[in-house]
Amino acid sequence: MQLVNRFFWNFPLLQQNEANHIGKEIQNEIDYYSKWTKEVEKVIIAGDIRGIGTIGEDHNLVDGVFLTWRKLKEVEYQGKTQFYVGDYAFYACCELASFPLEWAVDFGYGAMMQSALEEVKIPYLQGNIGDCAFWLITPLKTVDITIENGQNRNTYIGTKAFASDYSRVPNLTSVTIRGEGTLEFGPRHPDMDLGQMFSYQTQLETVDLSGFSGDLSFGSAAFFQDASLKEIKLNPASKITYIGYDTFSGCENLDLSSWNFANLTGIIDQAGFGIRSWGDVM
């Protein structure tokens, strides 16, 4: 790997470990690492890798290989292998606007959180989108994901994966997901804090799932307070197996007239469509 800052300084070549996972060998460069976090604008990965950091149960901030590299704007990948992006790998790289997502197939907890990406286009998703993976990315305008591996594939989009919050003015307008298998938007749990996959995206208008065939599960508060959301397109062959607590609460412009509710084969949790009691509809 070669690291180049805005003055085009060339840092020493860093060897990847035997598993071809970039990580500790960068953080262990004590003489350079602190300086890199403050000055590097571009990272060039010159060889093949399998991953950046680790994806695990503990979501340890130590795993954040490029955590808070405050001036990092671009990551260039010159290898030919697909790789995963580990937990907190680029967390709070607030100027990071260019990343080779076409080679990334799996994303850990907080992997790209608070970056500056304007588009998330993942053409070969083979793993999952971890909790908070793309959370709080205000410049983000479009999300386009293609799921690989066929009809037996179970894909998870985690808690707050693409969410904003009430204090920001987000720019996300469209989401497109295609593929087949089982697609879960968050866990099946009544606690809305464990959901909110696309919550507070107040500019989001269209979610296109017409290219996805299989079972769909919408976790709690998946589209909470997305007042601009007008349409969620479904494939006629898809079945909805779960709608969680407050899933569509606050989606005051959402038109579901095109949905075939005969394909809703599972549970609708409390206030799933924003109706909290029978008194709300009487």
PDB file of C-alpha atoms in Angstrom:
ATOM      1  CA  MET A   1       0.000   0.000   0.000  1.00  0.00           C
ATOM      2  CA  GLN A   2       1.123   3.512  -0.712  1.00  0.00           C
ATOM      3  CA  LEU A   3      -0.146   6.581   1.086  1.00  0.00           C
ATOM      4  CA  VAL A   4       0.038   9.992  -0.539  1.00  0.00           C
ATOM      5  CA  ASN A   5      -0.922  13.266   1.125  1.00  0.00           C
ATOM      6  CA  ARG A   6      -1.802  16.548  -0.511  1.00  0.00           C
ATOM      7  CA  PHE A   7       1.875  17.346  -0.972  1.00  0.00           C
ATOM      8  CA  PHE A   8       2.313  14.055  -2.844  1.00  0.00           C
ATOM      9  CA  TRP A   9       4.693  12.667  -0.265  1.00  0.00           C
ATOM     10  CA  ASN A  10       5.385   8.970  -0.746  1.00  0.00           C
ATOM     11  CA  PHE A  11       5.186   6.966   2.448  1.00  0.00           C
ATOM     12  CA  PRO A  12       6.935   3.611   2.896  1.00  0.00           C
ATOM     13  CA  LEU A  13       5.287   0.599   1.268  1.00  0.00           C
ATOM     14  CA  LEU A  14       3.238  -1.258   3.868  1.00  0.00           C
ATOM     15  CA  GLN A  15       3.113  -5.026   3.539  1.00  0.00           C
ATOM     16  CA  GLN A  16      -0.230  -6.772   3.857  1.00  0.00           C
ATOM     17  CA  ASN A  17      -0.410  -9.634   6.318  1.00  0.00           C
ATOM     18  CA  GLU A  18      -0.714 -13.265   5.270  1.00  0.00           C
ATOM     19  CA  ALA A  19      -4.501 -13.131   5.133  1.00  0.00           C
ATOM     20  CA  ASN A  20      -4.368 -10.060   2.917  1.00  0.00           C
ATOM     21  CA  HIS A  21      -6.397  -8.026   5.395  1.00  0.00           C
ATOM     22  CA  ILE A  22      -5.206  -4.448   5.697  1.00  0.00           C
ATOM     23  CA  GLY A  23      -5.182  -3.370   9.324  1.00  0.00           C
ATOM     24  CA  LYS A  24      -2.773  -3.666  12.207  1.00  0.00           C
ATOM     25  CA  GLU A  25       0.363  -3.154  10.144  1.00  0.00           C
ATOM     26  CA  ILE A  26      -0.843   0.355   9.342  1.00  0.00           C
ATOM     27  CA  GLN A  27      -1.833   1.218  12.900  1.00  0.00           C
ATOM     28  CA  ASN A  28       1.463  -0.192  14.195  1.00  0.00           C
ATOM     29  CA  GLU A  29       3.473   2.335  12.182  1.00  0.00           C
ATOM     30  CA  ILE A  30       3.789   4.473  15.301  1.00  0.00           C
ATOM     31  CA  ASP A  31       6.230   6.935  13.758  1.00  0.00           C
ATOM     32  CA  TYR A  32       3.821   7.786  10.938  1.00  0.00           C
ATOM     33  CA  TYR A  33       0.253   6.865  11.871  1.00  0.00           C
ATOM     34  CA  SER A  34      -0.691   9.939  13.881  1.00  0.00           C
ATOM     35  CA  LYS A  35       0.624  12.184  11.120  1.00  0.00           C
ATOM     36  CA  TRP A  36      -1.251  10.244   8.440  1.00  0.00           C
ATOM     37  CA  THR A  37      -4.582  10.710  10.264  1.00  0.00           C
ATOM     38  CA  LYS A  38      -4.103  14.481  10.037  1.00  0.00           C
ATOM     39  CA  GLU A  39      -2.523  14.934   6.590  1.00  0.00           C
ATOM     40  CA  VAL A  40      -3.249  12.133   4.115  1.00  0.00           C
ATOM     41  CA  GLU A  41      -5.754  12.990   1.380  1.00  0.00           C
ATOM     42  CA  LYS A  42      -5.440   9.890  -0.790  1.00  0.00           C
ATOM     43  CA  VAL A  43      -4.873   6.208  -0.063  1.00  0.00           C
ATOM     44  CA  ILE A  44      -3.668   3.928  -2.875  1.00  0.00           C
ATOM     45  CA  ILE A  45      -4.052   0.174  -2.372  1.00  0.00           C
ATOM     46  CA  ALA A  46      -1.657  -1.226  -4.942  1.00  0.00           C
ATOM     47  CA  GLY A  47      -2.199  -4.989  -4.516  1.00  0.00           C
ATOM     48  CA  ASP A  48      -4.941  -7.569  -4.050  1.00  0.00           C
ATOM     49  CA  ILE A  49      -6.692  -7.628  -0.667  1.00  0.00           C
ATOM     50  CA  ARG A  50      -9.495  -9.596   0.966  1.00  0.00           C
ATOM     51  CA  GLY A  51     -10.539  -7.036   3.525  1.00  0.00           C
ATOM     52  CA  ILE A  52      -9.927  -3.773   5.358  1.00  0.00           C
ATOM     53  CA  GLY A  53      -9.905  -4.338   9.106  1.00  0.00           C
ATOM     54  CA  THR A  54     -12.252  -6.919  10.609  1.00  0.00           C
ATOM     55  CA  ILE A  55     -15.976  -7.610  10.894  1.00  0.00           C
ATOM     56  CA  GLY A  56     -16.862  -8.991  14.307  1.00  0.00           C
ATOM     57  CA  GLU A  57     -19.316  -9.098  17.172  1.00  0.00           C
ATOM     58  CA  ASP A  58     -17.567  -6.557  19.412  1.00  0.00           C
ATOM     59  CA  HIS A  59     -17.468  -3.648  16.942  1.00  0.00           C
ATOM     60  CA  ASN A  60     -14.272  -2.409  18.566  1.00  0.00           C
ATOM     61  CA  LEU A  61     -13.210   1.081  17.550  1.00  0.00           C
ATOM     62  CA  VAL A  62      -9.648  -0.242  17.397  1.00  0.00           C
ATOM     63  CA  ASP A  63     -10.716  -2.031  14.226  1.00  0.00           C
ATOM     64  CA  GLY A  64     -11.170   1.345  12.522  1.00  0.00           C
ATOM     65  CA  VAL A  65      -8.095   1.213  10.288  1.00  0.00           C
ATOM     66  CA  PHE A  66      -8.683   4.670   8.812  1.00  0.00           C
ATOM     67  CA  LEU A  67     -10.827   5.952  11.650  1.00  0.00           C
ATOM     68  CA  THR A  68     -11.117   9.767  11.673  1.00  0.00           C
ATOM     69  CA  TRP A  69      -8.532  10.400   8.954  1.00  0.00           C
ATOM     70  CA  ARG A  70      -9.756  13.948   8.802  1.00  0.00           C
ATOM     71  CA  LYS A  71      -8.416  14.986   5.367  1.00  0.00           C
ATOM     72  CA  LEU A  72      -8.848  11.699   3.494  1.00  0.00           C
ATOM     73  CA  LYS A  73     -10.780  12.393   0.283  1.00  0.00           C
ATOM     74  CA  GLU A  74     -10.115   9.397  -1.961  1.00  0.00           C
ATOM     75  CA  VAL A  75      -9.299   5.689  -1.839  1.00  0.00           C
ATOM     76  CA  GLU A  76      -7.942   4.152  -5.040  1.00  0.00           C
ATOM     77  CA  TYR A  77      -7.812   0.374  -5.473  1.00  0.00           C
ATOM     78  CA  GLN A  78      -5.455  -1.112  -8.064  1.00  0.00           C
ATOM     79  CA  GLY A  79      -6.044  -4.756  -7.122  1.00  0.00           C
ATOM     80  CA  LYS A  80      -8.287  -7.319  -8.805  1.00  0.00           C
ATOM     81  CA  THR A  81      -9.926  -9.103  -5.869  1.00  0.00           C
ATOM     82  CA  GLN A  82     -13.165  -8.268  -4.119  1.00  0.00           C
ATOM     83  CA  PHE A  83     -12.932  -7.284  -0.451  1.00  0.00           C
ATOM     84  CA  TYR A  84     -14.977  -6.475   2.629  1.00  0.00           C
ATOM     85  CA  VAL A  85     -14.933  -3.171   4.523  1.00  0.00           C
ATOM     86  CA  GLY A  86     -14.590  -3.828   8.242  1.00  0.00           C
ATOM     87  CA  ASP A  87     -16.058  -2.317  11.375  1.00  0.00           C
ATOM     88  CA  TYR A  88     -15.430   1.438  11.641  1.00  0.00           C
ATOM     89  CA  ALA A  89     -12.931   1.141   8.763  1.00  0.00           C
ATOM     90  CA  PHE A  90     -13.591   4.684   7.500  1.00  0.00           C
ATOM     91  CA  TYR A  91     -15.678   6.001  10.359  1.00  0.00           C
ATOM     92  CA  ALA A  92     -15.813   9.824  10.493  1.00  0.00           C
ATOM     93  CA  CYS A  93     -13.627  10.320   7.413  1.00  0.00           C
ATOM     94  CA  CYS A  94     -15.788  13.348   6.802  1.00  0.00           C
ATOM     95  CA  GLU A  95     -14.178  14.353   3.494  1.00  0.00           C
ATOM     96  CA  LEU A  96     -14.053  10.881   1.925  1.00  0.00           C
ATOM     97  CA  ALA A  97     -16.046  11.260  -1.313  1.00  0.00           C
ATOM     98  CA  SER A  98     -14.443   8.645  -3.596  1.00  0.00           C
ATOM     99  CA  PHE A  99     -14.229   4.933  -2.757  1.00  0.00           C
ATOM    100  CA  PRO A 100     -14.054   1.781  -4.967  1.00  0.00           C
ATOM    101  CA  LEU A 101     -17.444   0.369  -3.977  1.00  0.00           C
ATOM    102  CA  GLU A 102     -17.480  -1.731  -7.147  1.00  0.00           C
ATOM    103  CA  TRP A 103     -14.957  -4.049  -5.441  1.00  0.00           C
ATOM    104  CA  ALA A 104     -16.588  -4.084  -1.986  1.00  0.00           C
ATOM    105  CA  VAL A 105     -18.904  -7.015  -1.188  1.00  0.00           C
ATOM    106  CA  ASP A 106     -19.572  -6.806   2.574  1.00  0.00           C
ATOM    107  CA  PHE A 107     -19.714  -3.923   5.083  1.00  0.00           C
ATOM    108  CA  GLY A 108     -19.197  -3.983   8.845  1.00  0.00           C
ATOM    109  CA  TYR A 109     -20.552  -1.855  11.658  1.00  0.00           C
ATOM    110  CA  GLY A 110     -20.079   1.863  10.965  1.00  0.00           C
ATOM    111  CA  ALA A 111     -17.861   1.036   7.984  1.00  0.00           C
ATOM    112  CA  MET A 112     -18.388   4.290   6.058  1.00  0.00           C
ATOM    113  CA  MET A 113     -20.334   6.240   8.670  1.00  0.00           C
ATOM    114  CA  GLN A 114     -20.129  10.054   8.395  1.00  0.00           C
ATOM    115  CA  SER A 115     -18.174   9.973   5.149  1.00  0.00           C
ATOM    116  CA  ALA A 116     -18.896  12.335   2.226  1.00  0.00           C
ATOM    117  CA  LEU A 117     -20.128   9.871  -0.407  1.00  0.00           C
ATOM    118  CA  GLU A 118     -22.770  11.256  -2.779  1.00  0.00           C
ATOM    119  CA  GLU A 119     -23.621   7.865  -4.258  1.00  0.00           C
ATOM    120  CA  VAL A 120     -23.537   4.349  -2.846  1.00  0.00           C
ATOM    121  CA  LYS A 121     -23.528   1.964  -5.794  1.00  0.00           C
ATOM    122  CA  ILE A 122     -22.705  -1.617  -4.799  1.00  0.00           C
ATOM    123  CA  PRO A 123     -22.927  -3.912  -7.848  1.00  0.00           C
ATOM    124  CA  TYR A 124     -21.861  -7.173  -6.169  1.00  0.00           C
ATOM    125  CA  LEU A 125     -23.124  -7.342  -2.585  1.00  0.00           C
ATOM    126  CA  GLN A 126     -22.306 -10.824  -1.264  1.00  0.00           C
ATOM    127  CA  GLY A 127     -22.492 -10.149   2.460  1.00  0.00           C
ATOM    128  CA  ASN A 128     -24.498  -7.626   4.456  1.00  0.00           C
ATOM    129  CA  ILE A 129     -24.766  -3.910   5.103  1.00  0.00           C
ATOM    130  CA  GLY A 130     -23.868  -3.703   8.787  1.00  0.00           C
ATOM    131  CA  ASP A 131     -25.495  -1.548  11.436  1.00  0.00           C
ATOM    132  CA  CYS A 132     -24.733   2.160  10.931  1.00  0.00           C
ATOM    133  CA  ALA A 133     -22.579   1.315   7.888  1.00  0.00           C
ATOM    134  CA  PHE A 134     -23.600   4.444   5.951  1.00  0.00           C
ATOM    135  CA  TRP A 135     -25.255   6.374   8.768  1.00  0.00           C
ATOM    136  CA  LEU A 136     -25.240  10.187   8.854  1.00  0.00           C
ATOM    137  CA  ILE A 137     -23.861  10.763   5.340  1.00  0.00           C
ATOM    138  CA  THR A 138     -25.535  14.075   4.560  1.00  0.00           C
ATOM    139  CA  PRO A 139     -24.285  14.444   0.921  1.00  0.00           C
ATOM    140  CA  LEU A 140     -25.654  11.003  -0.049  1.00  0.00           C
ATOM    141  CA  LYS A 141     -28.145  11.292  -2.942  1.00  0.00           C
ATOM    142  CA  THR A 142     -28.665   7.766  -4.306  1.00  0.00           C
ATOM    143  CA  VAL A 143     -28.334   4.163  -3.133  1.00  0.00           C
ATOM    144  CA  ASP A 144     -28.139   1.397  -5.743  1.00  0.00           C
ATOM    145  CA  ILE A 145     -27.438  -2.183  -4.614  1.00  0.00           C
ATOM    146  CA  THR A 146     -27.331  -5.458  -6.534  1.00  0.00           C
ATOM    147  CA  ILE A 147     -27.391  -8.609  -4.406  1.00  0.00           C
ATOM    148  CA  GLU A 148     -25.433 -11.614  -5.655  1.00  0.00           C
ATOM    149  CA  ASN A 149     -25.547 -15.349  -4.890  1.00  0.00           C
ATOM    150  CA  GLY A 150     -29.052 -16.384  -5.860  1.00  0.00           C
ATOM    151  CA  GLN A 151     -32.381 -17.323  -4.340  1.00  0.00           C
ATOM    152  CA  ASN A 152     -31.021 -18.957  -1.188  1.00  0.00           C
ATOM    153  CA  ARG A 153     -29.265 -15.779  -0.186  1.00  0.00           C
ATOM    154  CA  ASN A 154     -30.227 -14.005   3.066  1.00  0.00           C
ATOM    155  CA  THR A 155     -29.212 -10.327   3.019  1.00  0.00           C
ATOM    156  CA  TYR A 156     -29.350  -8.056   6.051  1.00  0.00           C
ATOM    157  CA  ILE A 157     -29.430  -4.251   5.979  1.00  0.00           C
ATOM    158  CA  GLY A 158     -28.663  -3.197   9.516  1.00  0.00           C
ATOM    159  CA  THR A 159     -29.926  -0.726  12.078  1.00  0.00           C
ATOM    160  CA  LYS A 160     -29.570   2.888  10.879  1.00  0.00           C
ATOM    161  CA  ALA A 161     -27.576   1.622   7.903  1.00  0.00           C
ATOM    162  CA  PHE A 162     -28.609   4.560   5.692  1.00  0.00           C
ATOM    163  CA  ALA A 163     -30.397   6.744   8.223  1.00  0.00           C
ATOM    164  CA  SER A 164     -30.102  10.429   8.887  1.00  0.00           C
ATOM    165  CA  ASP A 165     -31.325  12.186  12.045  1.00  0.00           C
ATOM    166  CA  TYR A 166     -33.715  15.005  12.937  1.00  0.00           C
ATOM    167  CA  SER A 167     -30.929  17.612  13.203  1.00  0.00           C
ATOM    168  CA  ARG A 168     -29.688  17.256   9.602  1.00  0.00           C
ATOM    169  CA  VAL A 169     -30.940  18.143   6.128  1.00  0.00           C
ATOM    170  CA  PRO A 170     -30.272  14.967   4.104  1.00  0.00           C
ATOM    171  CA  ASN A 171     -30.088  14.688   0.301  1.00  0.00           C
ATOM    172  CA  LEU A 172     -31.040  11.050  -0.345  1.00  0.00           C
ATOM    173  CA  THR A 173     -33.828  10.907  -2.961  1.00  0.00           C
ATOM    174  CA  SER A 174     -33.830   7.342  -4.296  1.00  0.00           C
ATOM    175  CA  VAL A 175     -33.015   3.777  -3.237  1.00  0.00           C
ATOM    176  CA  THR A 176     -32.852   0.819  -5.631  1.00  0.00           C
ATOM    177  CA  ILE A 177     -32.191  -2.780  -4.553  1.00  0.00           C
ATOM    178  CA  ARG A 178     -32.270  -5.756  -6.927  1.00  0.00           C
ATOM    179  CA  GLY A 179     -31.503  -9.466  -6.590  1.00  0.00           C
ATOM    180  CA  GLU A 180     -33.255 -12.456  -5.052  1.00  0.00           C
ATOM    181  CA  GLY A 181     -33.496 -14.428  -1.828  1.00  0.00           C
ATOM    182  CA  THR A 182     -34.483 -12.971   1.541  1.00  0.00           C
ATOM    183  CA  LEU A 183     -33.958  -9.276   2.277  1.00  0.00           C
ATOM    184  CA  GLU A 184     -34.213  -8.085   5.872  1.00  0.00           C
ATOM    185  CA  PHE A 185     -34.352  -4.389   6.691  1.00  0.00           C
ATOM    186  CA  GLY A 186     -33.162  -4.617  10.273  1.00  0.00           C
ATOM    187  CA  PRO A 187     -34.002  -7.177  12.972  1.00  0.00           C
ATOM    188  CA  ARG A 188     -37.472  -8.418  13.852  1.00  0.00           C
ATOM    189  CA  HIS A 189     -37.725  -6.584  17.150  1.00  0.00           C
ATOM    190  CA  PRO A 190     -40.299  -4.096  18.531  1.00  0.00           C
ATOM    191  CA  ASP A 191     -37.614  -1.684  19.768  1.00  0.00           C
ATOM    192  CA  MET A 192     -37.412   1.088  17.164  1.00  0.00           C
ATOM    193  CA  ASP A 193     -33.837   1.855  18.241  1.00  0.00           C
ATOM    194  CA  LEU A 194     -32.924  -1.475  16.629  1.00  0.00           C
ATOM    195  CA  GLY A 195     -34.420  -0.405  13.301  1.00  0.00           C
ATOM    196  CA  GLN A 196     -34.485   2.954  11.487  1.00  0.00           C
ATOM    197  CA  MET A 197     -32.657   1.701   8.409  1.00  0.00           C
ATOM    198  CA  PHE A 198     -33.709   4.710   6.291  1.00  0.00           C
ATOM    199  CA  SER A 199     -35.226   6.905   8.991  1.00  0.00           C
ATOM    200  CA  TYR A 200     -35.281  10.720   8.872  1.00  0.00           C
ATOM    201  CA  GLN A 201     -34.495  10.746   5.146  1.00  0.00           C
ATOM    202  CA  THR A 202     -36.793  13.683   4.560  1.00  0.00           C
ATOM    203  CA  GLN A 203     -35.939  14.036   0.837  1.00  0.00           C
ATOM    204  CA  LEU A 204     -36.370  10.346  -0.030  1.00  0.00           C
ATOM    205  CA  GLU A 205     -39.121   9.890  -2.650  1.00  0.00           C
ATOM    206  CA  THR A 206     -38.748   6.442  -4.187  1.00  0.00           C
ATOM    207  CA  VAL A 207     -37.657   3.024  -2.954  1.00  0.00           C
ATOM    208  CA  ASP A 208     -37.500   0.639  -5.917  1.00  0.00           C
ATOM    209  CA  LEU A 209     -37.568  -3.048  -4.959  1.00  0.00           C
ATOM    210  CA  SER A 210     -39.202  -4.157  -8.214  1.00  0.00           C
ATOM    211  CA  GLY A 211     -35.970  -5.852  -9.262  1.00  0.00           C
ATOM    212  CA  PHE A 212     -35.856  -7.967  -6.088  1.00  0.00           C
ATOM    213  CA  SER A 213     -37.634 -11.320  -6.005  1.00  0.00           C
ATOM    214  CA  GLY A 214     -38.123 -13.142  -2.713  1.00  0.00           C
ATOM    215  CA  ASP A 215     -39.110 -12.488   0.903  1.00  0.00           C
ATOM    216  CA  LEU A 216     -39.022  -8.985   2.369  1.00  0.00           C
ATOM    217  CA  SER A 217     -38.905  -8.080   6.051  1.00  0.00           C
ATOM    218  CA  PHE A 218     -39.245  -4.429   7.104  1.00  0.00           C
ATOM    219  CA  GLY A 219     -37.953  -3.892  10.650  1.00  0.00           C
ATOM    220  CA  SER A 220     -39.105  -1.313  13.180  1.00  0.00           C
ATOM    221  CA  ALA A 221     -39.087   2.325  12.053  1.00  0.00           C
ATOM    222  CA  ALA A 222     -37.465   1.347   8.749  1.00  0.00           C
ATOM    223  CA  PHE A 223     -38.757   4.508   7.053  1.00  0.00           C
ATOM    224  CA  PHE A 224     -39.632   6.486  10.171  1.00  0.00           C
ATOM    225  CA  GLN A 225     -40.427  10.164   9.512  1.00  0.00           C
ATOM    226  CA  ASP A 226     -39.659   9.955   5.779  1.00  0.00           C
ATOM    227  CA  ALA A 227     -42.373  12.493   5.014  1.00  0.00           C
ATOM    228  CA  SER A 228     -41.344  12.883   1.358  1.00  0.00           C
ATOM    229  CA  LEU A 229     -41.537   9.145   0.572  1.00  0.00           C
ATOM    230  CA  LYS A 230     -44.129   8.629  -2.157  1.00  0.00           C
ATOM    231  CA  GLU A 231     -43.626   5.124  -3.491  1.00  0.00           C
ATOM    232  CA  ILE A 232     -42.168   1.727  -2.614  1.00  0.00           C
ATOM    233  CA  LYS A 233     -42.161  -0.420  -5.747  1.00  0.00           C
ATOM    234  CA  LEU A 234     -42.423  -4.171  -5.211  1.00  0.00           C
ATOM    235  CA  ASN A 235     -41.929  -7.165  -7.460  1.00  0.00           C
ATOM    236  CA  PRO A 236     -45.247  -9.053  -7.866  1.00  0.00           C
ATOM    237  CA  ALA A 237     -43.387 -12.268  -6.988  1.00  0.00           C
ATOM    238  CA  SER A 238     -42.135 -10.935  -3.635  1.00  0.00           C
ATOM    239  CA  LYS A 239     -43.752 -11.684  -0.283  1.00  0.00           C
ATOM    240  CA  ILE A 240     -43.725  -9.441   2.789  1.00  0.00           C
ATOM    241  CA  THR A 241     -43.048 -11.541   5.862  1.00  0.00           C
ATOM    242  CA  TYR A 242     -42.824  -8.798   8.507  1.00  0.00           C
ATOM    243  CA  ILE A 243     -43.684  -5.134   9.069  1.00  0.00           C
ATOM    244  CA  GLY A 244     -42.312  -3.848  12.349  1.00  0.00           C
ATOM    245  CA  TYR A 245     -43.258  -1.230  14.892  1.00  0.00           C
ATOM    246  CA  ASP A 246     -43.604   2.280  13.374  1.00  0.00           C
ATOM    247  CA  THR A 247     -42.173   1.043  10.055  1.00  0.00           C
ATOM    248  CA  PHE A 248     -43.974   3.684   7.976  1.00  0.00           C
ATOM    249  CA  SER A 249     -44.862   6.126  10.735  1.00  0.00           C
ATOM    250  CA  GLY A 250     -44.584   9.718   9.516  1.00  0.00           C
ATOM    251  CA  CYS A 251     -44.635   8.709   5.818  1.00  0.00           C
ATOM    252  CA  GLU A 252     -47.572  10.988   5.196  1.00  0.00           C
ATOM    253  CA  ASN A 253     -47.212  11.030   1.395  1.00  0.00           C
ATOM    254  CA  LEU A 254     -46.633   7.311   0.887  1.00  0.00           C
ATOM    255  CA  ASP A 255     -48.998   5.682  -1.614  1.00  0.00           C
ATOM    256  CA  LEU A 256     -49.273   1.910  -1.201  1.00  0.00           C
ATOM    257  CA  SER A 257     -52.180   1.474  -3.617  1.00  0.00           C
ATOM    258  CA  SER A 258     -49.972  -0.573  -5.969  1.00  0.00           C
ATOM    259  CA  TRP A 259     -49.196  -3.170  -3.274  1.00  0.00           C
ATOM    260  CA  ASN A 260     -50.861  -6.562  -3.433  1.00  0.00           C
ATOM    261  CA  PHE A 261     -51.614  -7.114   0.239  1.00  0.00           C
ATOM    262  CA  ALA A 262     -52.345 -10.759  -0.489  1.00  0.00           C
ATOM    263  CA  ASN A 263     -48.557 -11.086  -0.554  1.00  0.00           C
ATOM    264  CA  LEU A 264     -48.327  -9.864   3.043  1.00  0.00           C
ATOM    265  CA  THR A 265     -47.981 -13.273   4.644  1.00  0.00           C
ATOM    266  CA  GLY A 266     -46.400 -12.409   7.999  1.00  0.00           C
ATOM    267  CA  ILE A 267     -46.806 -10.188  11.056  1.00  0.00           C
ATOM    268  CA  ILE A 268     -47.728  -6.496  11.153  1.00  0.00           C
ATOM    269  CA  ASP A 269     -46.465  -5.064  14.417  1.00  0.00           C
ATOM    270  CA  GLN A 270     -48.063  -2.215  16.377  1.00  0.00           C
ATOM    271  CA  ALA A 271     -48.321   1.059  14.411  1.00  0.00           C
ATOM    272  CA  GLY A 272     -46.603  -0.555  11.462  1.00  0.00           C
ATOM    273  CA  PHE A 273     -48.418   1.818   9.122  1.00  0.00           C
ATOM    274  CA  GLY A 274     -48.474   4.694  11.597  1.00  0.00           C
ATOM    275  CA  ILE A 275     -51.839   3.714  13.094  1.00  0.00           C
ATOM    276  CA  ARG A 276     -51.387   3.520  16.846  1.00  0.00           C
ATOM    277  CA  SER A 277     -54.939   2.663  17.865  1.00  0.00           C
ATOM    278  CA  TRP A 278     -58.331   1.988  16.324  1.00  0.00           C
ATOM    279  CA  GLY A 279     -59.250   5.514  17.334  1.00  0.00           C
ATOM    280  CA  ASP A 280     -56.866   6.832  14.725  1.00  0.00           C
ATOM    281  CA  VAL A 281     -58.953   5.400  11.908  1.00  0.00           C
ATOM    282  CA  MET A 282     -62.491   5.692  13.312  1.00  0.00           C
TER     283      MET A 282
END
